């Protein structure tokens, strides 16, 4: 195996390891736990519903979008908290913007579920 290929495989392995560590960090956060619980409940419901494959993908995808938004929000909060505990308008704005990203994802998921389930 060439050194280029070994280096490439090592980079991919490291990236995967960092992702697993990040997921572990997210699992320790209460909001992520709550949203993951909602996903554990609603994904089987989405698969059970008598809707098209596209609608099922929209239902599940909207839930995954909430999890992704929460992961990004957690990352933003971790960086802001790492910078320091003092209050600053930009630190507050960063946290607020991360939070509104989660809110938009949740509203999107509610809208998708409403349209698919009650529009059947």
PDB file of N, CA and C in Angstrom, residues 4-94:
ATOM      1  N   UNK A   4       0.740   7.346   0.234  1.00  0.00           N
ATOM      2  CA  UNK A   4      -0.384   8.245  -0.025  1.00  0.00           C
ATOM      3  C   UNK A   4      -1.695   7.605   0.417  1.00  0.00           C
ATOM      4  N   UNK A   5      -1.871   6.348   0.063  1.00  0.00           N
ATOM      5  CA  UNK A   5      -3.102   5.636   0.416  1.00  0.00           C
ATOM      6  C   UNK A   5      -3.210   5.434   1.923  1.00  0.00           C
ATOM      7  N   UNK A   6      -2.087   5.115   2.560  1.00  0.00           N
ATOM      8  CA  UNK A   6      -2.086   4.959   4.017  1.00  0.00           C
ATOM      9  C   UNK A   6      -2.463   6.266   4.701  1.00  0.00           C
ATOM     10  N   UNK A   7      -1.896   7.365   4.225  1.00  0.00           N
ATOM     11  CA  UNK A   7      -2.206   8.676   4.811  1.00  0.00           C
ATOM     12  C   UNK A   7      -3.675   9.015   4.609  1.00  0.00           C
ATOM     13  N   UNK A   8      -4.197   8.684   3.446  1.00  0.00           N
ATOM     14  CA  UNK A   8      -5.603   8.953   3.146  1.00  0.00           C
ATOM     15  C   UNK A   8      -6.520   8.148   4.068  1.00  0.00           C
ATOM     16  N   UNK A   9      -6.197   6.876   4.242  1.00  0.00           N
ATOM     17  CA  UNK A   9      -7.004   6.018   5.112  1.00  0.00           C
ATOM     18  C   UNK A   9      -6.910   6.477   6.563  1.00  0.00           C
ATOM     19  N   UNK A  10      -5.742   6.911   6.994  1.00  0.00           N
ATOM     20  CA  UNK A  10      -5.562   7.421   8.352  1.00  0.00           C
ATOM     21  C   UNK A  10      -6.420   8.670   8.561  1.00  0.00           C
ATOM     22  N   UNK A  11      -6.448   9.560   7.563  1.00  0.00           N
ATOM     23  CA  UNK A  11      -7.245  10.776   7.669  1.00  0.00           C
ATOM     24  C   UNK A  11      -8.729  10.440   7.779  1.00  0.00           C
ATOM     25  N   UNK A  12      -9.187   9.496   6.981  1.00  0.00           N
ATOM     26  CA  UNK A  12     -10.592   9.082   7.033  1.00  0.00           C
ATOM     27  C   UNK A  12     -10.908   8.455   8.387  1.00  0.00           C
ATOM     28  N   UNK A  13     -10.016   7.614   8.883  1.00  0.00           N
ATOM     29  CA  UNK A  13     -10.215   6.993  10.192  1.00  0.00           C
ATOM     30  C   UNK A  13     -10.270   8.053  11.293  1.00  0.00           C
ATOM     31  N   UNK A  14      -9.351   9.030  11.245  1.00  0.00           N
ATOM     32  CA  UNK A  14      -9.347  10.104  12.248  1.00  0.00           C
ATOM     33  C   UNK A  14     -10.631  10.921  12.178  1.00  0.00           C
ATOM     34  N   UNK A  15     -11.080  11.235  10.971  1.00  0.00           N
ATOM     35  CA  UNK A  15     -12.317  12.002  10.815  1.00  0.00           C
ATOM     36  C   UNK A  15     -13.496  11.239  11.412  1.00  0.00           C
ATOM     37  N   UNK A  16     -13.545   9.938  11.171  1.00  0.00           N
ATOM     38  CA  UNK A  16     -14.615   9.120  11.734  1.00  0.00           C
ATOM     39  C   UNK A  16     -14.541   9.116  13.260  1.00  0.00           C
ATOM     40  N   UNK A  17     -13.332   8.991  13.804  1.00  0.00           N
ATOM     41  CA  UNK A  17     -13.145   8.994  15.258  1.00  0.00           C
ATOM     42  C   UNK A  17     -13.619  10.310  15.863  1.00  0.00           C
ATOM     43  N   UNK A  18     -13.269  11.429  15.228  1.00  0.00           N
ATOM     44  CA  UNK A  18     -13.704  12.736  15.733  1.00  0.00           C
ATOM     45  C   UNK A  18     -15.226  12.862  15.666  1.00  0.00           C
ATOM     46  N   UNK A  19     -15.827  12.311  14.622  1.00  0.00           N
ATOM     47  CA  UNK A  19     -17.288  12.356  14.499  1.00  0.00           C
ATOM     48  C   UNK A  19     -17.958  11.561  15.608  1.00  0.00           C
ATOM     49  N   UNK A  20     -17.416  10.399  15.918  1.00  0.00           N
ATOM     50  CA  UNK A  20     -17.968   9.582  17.007  1.00  0.00           C
ATOM     51  C   UNK A  20     -17.832  10.322  18.335  1.00  0.00           C
ATOM     52  N   UNK A  21     -16.694  10.970  18.559  1.00  0.00           N
ATOM     53  CA  UNK A  21     -16.503  11.752  19.785  1.00  0.00           C
ATOM     54  C   UNK A  21     -17.514  12.897  19.854  1.00  0.00           C
ATOM     55  N   UNK A  22     -17.731  13.566  18.726  1.00  0.00           N
ATOM     56  CA  UNK A  22     -18.706  14.654  18.685  1.00  0.00           C
ATOM     57  C   UNK A  22     -20.112  14.166  18.961  1.00  0.00           C
ATOM     58  N   UNK A  23     -20.459  13.015  18.400  1.00  0.00           N
ATOM     59  CA  UNK A  23     -21.784  12.447  18.654  1.00  0.00           C
ATOM     60  C   UNK A  23     -21.936  12.100  20.128  1.00  0.00           C
ATOM     61  N   UNK A  24     -20.872  11.581  20.725  1.00  0.00           N
ATOM     62  CA  UNK A  24     -20.897  11.285  22.162  1.00  0.00           C
ATOM     63  C   UNK A  24     -21.123  12.534  22.986  1.00  0.00           C
ATOM     64  N   UNK A  25     -20.479  13.640  22.585  1.00  0.00           N
ATOM     65  CA  UNK A  25     -20.679  14.910  23.284  1.00  0.00           C
ATOM     66  C   UNK A  25     -22.125  15.372  23.131  1.00  0.00           C
ATOM     67  N   UNK A  26     -22.666  15.255  21.920  1.00  0.00           N
ATOM     68  CA  UNK A  26     -24.056  15.662  21.680  1.00  0.00           C
ATOM     69  C   UNK A  26     -25.023  14.833  22.518  1.00  0.00           C
ATOM     70  N   UNK A  27     -24.736  13.545  22.663  1.00  0.00           N
ATOM     71  CA  UNK A  27     -25.622  12.672  23.440  1.00  0.00           C
ATOM     72  C   UNK A  27     -25.699  13.062  24.913  1.00  0.00           C
ATOM     73  N   UNK A  28     -24.721  13.796  25.399  1.00  0.00           N
ATOM     74  CA  UNK A  28     -24.730  14.231  26.799  1.00  0.00           C
ATOM     75  C   UNK A  28     -25.564  15.493  27.007  1.00  0.00           C
ATOM     76  N   UNK A  29     -26.011  16.123  25.920  1.00  0.00           N
ATOM     77  CA  UNK A  29     -26.763  17.371  26.007  1.00  0.00           C
ATOM     78  C   UNK A  29     -28.261  17.075  26.078  1.00  0.00           C
ATOM     79  N   UNK A  30     -28.921  17.668  27.061  1.00  0.00           N
ATOM     80  CA  UNK A  30     -30.347  17.416  27.301  1.00  0.00           C
ATOM     81  C   UNK A  30     -31.221  17.718  26.073  1.00  0.00           C
ATOM     82  N   UNK A  31     -31.058  18.874  25.403  1.00  0.00           N
ATOM     83  CA  UNK A  31     -31.916  19.126  24.234  1.00  0.00           C
ATOM     84  C   UNK A  31     -31.749  18.070  23.140  1.00  0.00           C
ATOM     85  N   UNK A  32     -30.517  17.637  22.909  1.00  0.00           N
ATOM     86  CA  UNK A  32     -30.279  16.606  21.895  1.00  0.00           C
ATOM     87  C   UNK A  32     -30.938  15.295  22.303  1.00  0.00           C
ATOM     88  N   UNK A  33     -30.858  14.954  23.583  1.00  0.00           N
ATOM     89  CA  UNK A  33     -31.492  13.730  24.077  1.00  0.00           C
ATOM     90  C   UNK A  33     -32.998  13.773  23.838  1.00  0.00           C
ATOM     91  N   UNK A  34     -33.601  14.926  24.123  1.00  0.00           N
ATOM     92  CA  UNK A  34     -35.050  15.064  23.948  1.00  0.00           C
ATOM     93  C   UNK A  34     -35.436  14.949  22.479  1.00  0.00           C
ATOM     94  N   UNK A  35     -34.669  15.605  21.609  1.00  0.00           N
ATOM     95  CA  UNK A  35     -34.980  15.554  20.180  1.00  0.00           C
ATOM     96  C   UNK A  35     -34.724  14.156  19.609  1.00  0.00           C
ATOM     97  N   UNK A  36     -33.710  13.489  20.113  1.00  0.00           N
ATOM     98  CA  UNK A  36     -33.438  12.118  19.678  1.00  0.00           C
ATOM     99  C   UNK A  36     -34.572  11.182  20.105  1.00  0.00           C
ATOM    100  N   UNK A  37     -35.115  11.393  21.292  1.00  0.00           N
ATOM    101  CA  UNK A  37     -36.253  10.597  21.754  1.00  0.00           C
ATOM    102  C   UNK A  37     -37.457  10.793  20.828  1.00  0.00           C
ATOM    103  N   UNK A  38     -37.704  12.031  20.430  1.00  0.00           N
ATOM    104  CA  UNK A  38     -38.799  12.301  19.492  1.00  0.00           C
ATOM    105  C   UNK A  38     -38.559  11.546  18.184  1.00  0.00           C
ATOM    106  N   UNK A  39     -37.311  11.531  17.721  1.00  0.00           N
ATOM    107  CA  UNK A  39     -36.977  10.798  16.490  1.00  0.00           C
ATOM    108  C   UNK A  39     -37.195   9.298  16.648  1.00  0.00           C
ATOM    109  N   UNK A  40     -36.797   8.763  17.786  1.00  0.00           N
ATOM    110  CA  UNK A  40     -36.965   7.327  18.038  1.00  0.00           C
ATOM    111  C   UNK A  40     -38.449   6.954  18.006  1.00  0.00           C
ATOM    112  N   UNK A  41     -39.291   7.862  18.434  1.00  0.00           N
ATOM    113  CA  UNK A  41     -40.737   7.611  18.425  1.00  0.00           C
ATOM    114  C   UNK A  41     -41.327   7.830  17.032  1.00  0.00           C
ATOM    115  N   UNK A  42     -40.937   8.926  16.371  1.00  0.00           N
ATOM    116  CA  UNK A  42     -41.606   9.305  15.126  1.00  0.00           C
ATOM    117  C   UNK A  42     -41.082   8.613  13.869  1.00  0.00           C
ATOM    118  N   UNK A  43     -39.829   8.169  13.855  1.00  0.00           N
ATOM    119  CA  UNK A  43     -39.332   7.478  12.656  1.00  0.00           C
ATOM    120  C   UNK A  43     -40.135   6.196  12.397  1.00  0.00           C
ATOM    121  N   UNK A  44     -40.385   5.357  13.398  1.00  0.00           N
ATOM    122  CA  UNK A  44     -41.250   4.198  13.132  1.00  0.00           C
ATOM    123  C   UNK A  44     -42.657   4.599  12.682  1.00  0.00           C
ATOM    124  N   UNK A  45     -43.171   5.693  13.229  1.00  0.00           N
ATOM    125  CA  UNK A  45     -44.488   6.176  12.799  1.00  0.00           C
ATOM    126  C   UNK A  45     -44.437   6.552  11.319  1.00  0.00           C
ATOM    127  N   UNK A  46     -43.374   7.243  10.917  1.00  0.00           N
ATOM    128  CA  UNK A  46     -43.225   7.641   9.511  1.00  0.00           C
ATOM    129  C   UNK A  46     -43.162   6.421   8.598  1.00  0.00           C
ATOM    130  N   UNK A  47     -42.494   5.376   9.056  1.00  0.00           N
ATOM    131  CA  UNK A  47     -42.389   4.155   8.252  1.00  0.00           C
ATOM    132  C   UNK A  47     -43.705   3.380   8.221  1.00  0.00           C
ATOM    133  N   UNK A  48     -44.513   3.533   9.263  1.00  0.00           N
ATOM    134  CA  UNK A  48     -45.790   2.838   9.366  1.00  0.00           C
ATOM    135  C   UNK A  48     -46.884   3.515   8.536  1.00  0.00           C
ATOM    136  N   UNK A  49     -46.823   4.834   8.419  1.00  0.00           N
ATOM    137  CA  UNK A  49     -47.867   5.571   7.703  1.00  0.00           C
ATOM    138  C   UNK A  49     -47.980   5.101   6.253  1.00  0.00           C
ATOM    139  N   UNK A  50     -49.193   5.119   5.762  1.00  0.00           N
ATOM    140  CA  UNK A  50     -49.450   4.722   4.377  1.00  0.00           C
ATOM    141  C   UNK A  50     -49.279   5.938   3.471  1.00  0.00           C
ATOM    142  N   UNK A  51     -48.005   6.321   3.272  1.00  0.00           N
ATOM    143  CA  UNK A  51     -47.687   7.468   2.419  1.00  0.00           C
ATOM    144  C   UNK A  51     -46.606   7.039   1.430  1.00  0.00           C
ATOM    145  N   UNK A  52     -46.367   7.891   0.448  1.00  0.00           N
ATOM    146  CA  UNK A  52     -45.366   7.562  -0.573  1.00  0.00           C
ATOM    147  C   UNK A  52     -43.954   7.570   0.024  1.00  0.00           C
ATOM    148  N   UNK A  53     -43.024   7.008  -0.729  1.00  0.00           N
ATOM    149  CA  UNK A  53     -41.630   6.977  -0.301  1.00  0.00           C
ATOM    150  C   UNK A  53     -41.077   8.400  -0.148  1.00  0.00           C
ATOM    151  N   UNK A  54     -41.466   9.277  -1.051  1.00  0.00           N
ATOM    152  CA  UNK A  54     -41.004  10.668  -0.977  1.00  0.00           C
ATOM    153  C   UNK A  54     -41.518  11.328   0.299  1.00  0.00           C
ATOM    154  N   UNK A  55     -42.775  11.096   0.621  1.00  0.00           N
ATOM    155  CA  UNK A  55     -43.326  11.667   1.854  1.00  0.00           C
ATOM    156  C   UNK A  55     -42.643  11.084   3.089  1.00  0.00           C
ATOM    157  N   UNK A  56     -42.356   9.797   3.066  1.00  0.00           N
ATOM    158  CA  UNK A  56     -41.629   9.177   4.180  1.00  0.00           C
ATOM    159  C   UNK A  56     -40.253   9.810   4.328  1.00  0.00           C
ATOM    160  N   UNK A  57     -39.567  10.014   3.213  1.00  0.00           N
ATOM    161  CA  UNK A  57     -38.251  10.654   3.257  1.00  0.00           C
ATOM    162  C   UNK A  57     -38.343  12.083   3.785  1.00  0.00           C
ATOM    163  N   UNK A  58     -39.393  12.790   3.408  1.00  0.00           N
ATOM    164  CA  UNK A  58     -39.594  14.145   3.939  1.00  0.00           C
ATOM    165  C   UNK A  58     -39.820  14.118   5.447  1.00  0.00           C
ATOM    166  N   UNK A  59     -40.632  13.183   5.906  1.00  0.00           N
ATOM    167  CA  UNK A  59     -40.902  13.077   7.343  1.00  0.00           C
ATOM    168  C   UNK A  59     -39.619  12.786   8.123  1.00  0.00           C
ATOM    169  N   UNK A  60     -38.891  11.769   7.696  1.00  0.00           N
ATOM    170  CA  UNK A  60     -37.661  11.383   8.393  1.00  0.00           C
ATOM    171  C   UNK A  60     -36.591  12.458   8.216  1.00  0.00           C
ATOM    172  N   UNK A  61     -36.483  13.000   7.018  1.00  0.00           N
ATOM    173  CA  UNK A  61     -35.489  14.046   6.757  1.00  0.00           C
ATOM    174  C   UNK A  61     -35.702  15.286   7.600  1.00  0.00           C
ATOM    175  N   UNK A  62     -36.957  15.640   7.832  1.00  0.00           N
ATOM    176  CA  UNK A  62     -37.224  16.814   8.666  1.00  0.00           C
ATOM    177  C   UNK A  62     -36.774  16.575  10.104  1.00  0.00           C
ATOM    178  N   UNK A  63     -36.905  15.343  10.576  1.00  0.00           N
ATOM    179  CA  UNK A  63     -36.441  15.007  11.928  1.00  0.00           C
ATOM    180  C   UNK A  63     -34.915  15.027  12.004  1.00  0.00           C
ATOM    181  N   UNK A  64     -34.276  14.495  10.980  1.00  0.00           N
ATOM    182  CA  UNK A  64     -32.812  14.525  10.941  1.00  0.00           C
ATOM    183  C   UNK A  64     -32.321  15.970  10.894  1.00  0.00           C
ATOM    184  N   UNK A  65     -33.051  16.820  10.197  1.00  0.00           N
ATOM    185  CA  UNK A  65     -32.695  18.239  10.144  1.00  0.00           C
ATOM    186  C   UNK A  65     -32.680  18.886  11.516  1.00  0.00           C
ATOM    187  N   UNK A  66     -33.610  18.501  12.366  1.00  0.00           N
ATOM    188  CA  UNK A  66     -33.638  19.026  13.741  1.00  0.00           C
ATOM    189  C   UNK A  66     -32.389  18.575  14.495  1.00  0.00           C
ATOM    190  N   UNK A  67     -32.022  17.315  14.348  1.00  0.00           N
ATOM    191  CA  UNK A  67     -30.822  16.808  15.031  1.00  0.00           C
ATOM    192  C   UNK A  67     -29.566  17.522  14.541  1.00  0.00           C
ATOM    193  N   UNK A  68     -29.469  17.726  13.236  1.00  0.00           N
ATOM    194  CA  UNK A  68     -28.304  18.420  12.673  1.00  0.00           C
ATOM    195  C   UNK A  68     -28.240  19.855  13.189  1.00  0.00           C
ATOM    196  N   UNK A  69     -29.381  20.535  13.205  1.00  0.00           N
ATOM    197  CA  UNK A  69     -29.410  21.906  13.722  1.00  0.00           C
ATOM    198  C   UNK A  69     -28.983  21.947  15.184  1.00  0.00           C
ATOM    199  N   UNK A  70     -29.430  20.988  15.967  1.00  0.00           N
ATOM    200  CA  UNK A  70     -29.056  20.941  17.389  1.00  0.00           C
ATOM    201  C   UNK A  70     -27.561  20.676  17.554  1.00  0.00           C
ATOM    202  N   UNK A  71     -27.002  19.828  16.708  1.00  0.00           N
ATOM    203  CA  UNK A  71     -25.557  19.569  16.764  1.00  0.00           C
ATOM    204  C   UNK A  71     -24.781  20.847  16.452  1.00  0.00           C
ATOM    205  N   UNK A  72     -25.186  21.580  15.416  1.00  0.00           N
ATOM    206  CA  UNK A  72     -24.514  22.845  15.097  1.00  0.00           C
ATOM    207  C   UNK A  72     -24.678  23.850  16.228  1.00  0.00           C
ATOM    208  N   UNK A  73     -25.865  23.921  16.813  1.00  0.00           N
ATOM    209  CA  UNK A  73     -26.106  24.831  17.927  1.00  0.00           C
ATOM    210  C   UNK A  73     -25.208  24.483  19.110  1.00  0.00           C
ATOM    211  N   UNK A  74     -25.077  23.209  19.399  1.00  0.00           N
ATOM    212  CA  UNK A  74     -24.213  22.767  20.493  1.00  0.00           C
ATOM    213  C   UNK A  74     -22.762  23.134  20.208  1.00  0.00           C
ATOM    214  N   UNK A  75     -22.336  22.992  18.958  1.00  0.00           N
ATOM    215  CA  UNK A  75     -20.967  23.362  18.586  1.00  0.00           C
ATOM    216  C   UNK A  75     -20.732  24.855  18.778  1.00  0.00           C
ATOM    217  N   UNK A  76     -21.694  25.667  18.362  1.00  0.00           N
ATOM    218  CA  UNK A  76     -21.572  27.118  18.534  1.00  0.00           C
ATOM    219  C   UNK A  76     -21.486  27.465  20.012  1.00  0.00           C
ATOM    220  N   UNK A  77     -22.361  26.884  20.811  1.00  0.00           N
ATOM    221  CA  UNK A  77     -22.347  27.166  22.247  1.00  0.00           C
ATOM    222  C   UNK A  77     -21.039  26.737  22.892  1.00  0.00           C
ATOM    223  N   UNK A  78     -20.480  25.605  22.465  1.00  0.00           N
ATOM    224  CA  UNK A  78     -19.212  25.135  23.028  1.00  0.00           C
ATOM    225  C   UNK A  78     -18.081  26.107  22.710  1.00  0.00           C
ATOM    226  N   UNK A  79     -18.043  26.611  21.490  1.00  0.00           N
ATOM    227  CA  UNK A  79     -16.993  27.562  21.109  1.00  0.00           C
ATOM    228  C   UNK A  79     -17.144  28.866  21.883  1.00  0.00           C
ATOM    229  N   UNK A  80     -18.359  29.374  21.979  1.00  0.00           N
ATOM    230  CA  UNK A  80     -18.589  30.620  22.715  1.00  0.00           C
ATOM    231  C   UNK A  80     -18.220  30.446  24.186  1.00  0.00           C
ATOM    232  N   UNK A  81     -18.614  29.332  24.783  1.00  0.00           N
ATOM    233  CA  UNK A  81     -18.279  29.079  26.187  1.00  0.00           C
ATOM    234  C   UNK A  81     -16.778  28.918  26.377  1.00  0.00           C
ATOM    235  N   UNK A  82     -16.096  28.369  25.385  1.00  0.00           N
ATOM    236  CA  UNK A  82     -14.642  28.187  25.468  1.00  0.00           C
ATOM    237  C   UNK A  82     -13.920  29.530  25.455  1.00  0.00           C
ATOM    238  N   UNK A  83     -14.463  30.488  24.715  1.00  0.00           N
ATOM    239  CA  UNK A  83     -13.840  31.812  24.615  1.00  0.00           C
ATOM    240  C   UNK A  83     -13.808  32.488  25.976  1.00  0.00           C
ATOM    241  N   UNK A  84     -14.884  32.357  26.736  1.00  0.00           N
ATOM    242  CA  UNK A  84     -14.902  32.953  28.064  1.00  0.00           C
ATOM    243  C   UNK A  84     -16.305  33.135  28.592  1.00  0.00           C
ATOM    244  N   UNK A  85     -16.428  33.259  29.919  1.00  0.00           N
ATOM    245  CA  UNK A  85     -17.747  33.368  30.539  1.00  0.00           C
ATOM    246  C   UNK A  85     -18.326  34.787  30.531  1.00  0.00           C
ATOM    247  N   UNK A  86     -17.513  35.780  30.200  1.00  0.00           N
ATOM    248  CA  UNK A  86     -18.013  37.153  30.263  1.00  0.00           C
ATOM    249  C   UNK A  86     -19.055  37.401  29.174  1.00  0.00           C
ATOM    250  N   UNK A  87     -19.977  38.295  29.499  1.00  0.00           N
ATOM    251  CA  UNK A  87     -21.050  38.637  28.563  1.00  0.00           C
ATOM    252  C   UNK A  87     -20.484  39.520  27.452  1.00  0.00           C
ATOM    253  N   UNK A  88     -20.877  39.224  26.229  1.00  0.00           N
ATOM    254  CA  UNK A  88     -20.513  40.051  25.088  1.00  0.00           C
ATOM    255  C   UNK A  88     -21.646  39.959  24.080  1.00  0.00           C
ATOM    256  N   UNK A  89     -21.927  41.067  23.421  1.00  0.00           N
ATOM    257  CA  UNK A  89     -23.056  41.115  22.502  1.00  0.00           C
ATOM    258  C   UNK A  89     -22.889  40.093  21.370  1.00  0.00           C
ATOM    259  N   UNK A  90     -21.677  39.897  20.876  1.00  0.00           N
ATOM    260  CA  UNK A  90     -21.473  38.937  19.792  1.00  0.00           C
ATOM    261  C   UNK A  90     -21.596  37.496  20.273  1.00  0.00           C
ATOM    262  N   UNK A  91     -21.169  37.234  21.494  1.00  0.00           N
ATOM    263  CA  UNK A  91     -21.343  35.891  22.059  1.00  0.00           C
ATOM    264  C   UNK A  91     -22.826  35.571  22.201  1.00  0.00           C
ATOM    265  N   UNK A  92     -23.579  36.540  22.701  1.00  0.00           N
ATOM    266  CA  UNK A  92     -25.022  36.355  22.833  1.00  0.00           C
ATOM    267  C   UNK A  92     -25.690  36.173  21.481  1.00  0.00           C
ATOM    268  N   UNK A  93     -25.246  36.968  20.500  1.00  0.00           N
ATOM    269  CA  UNK A  93     -25.827  36.854  19.157  1.00  0.00           C
ATOM    270  C   UNK A  93     -25.538  35.482  18.556  1.00  0.00           C
ATOM    271  N   UNK A  94     -24.317  34.982  18.747  1.00  0.00           N
ATOM    272  CA  UNK A  94     -23.963  33.662  18.208  1.00  0.00           C
ATOM    273  C   UNK A  94     -24.854  32.579  18.806  1.00  0.00           C
TER     274      UNK A  94
END
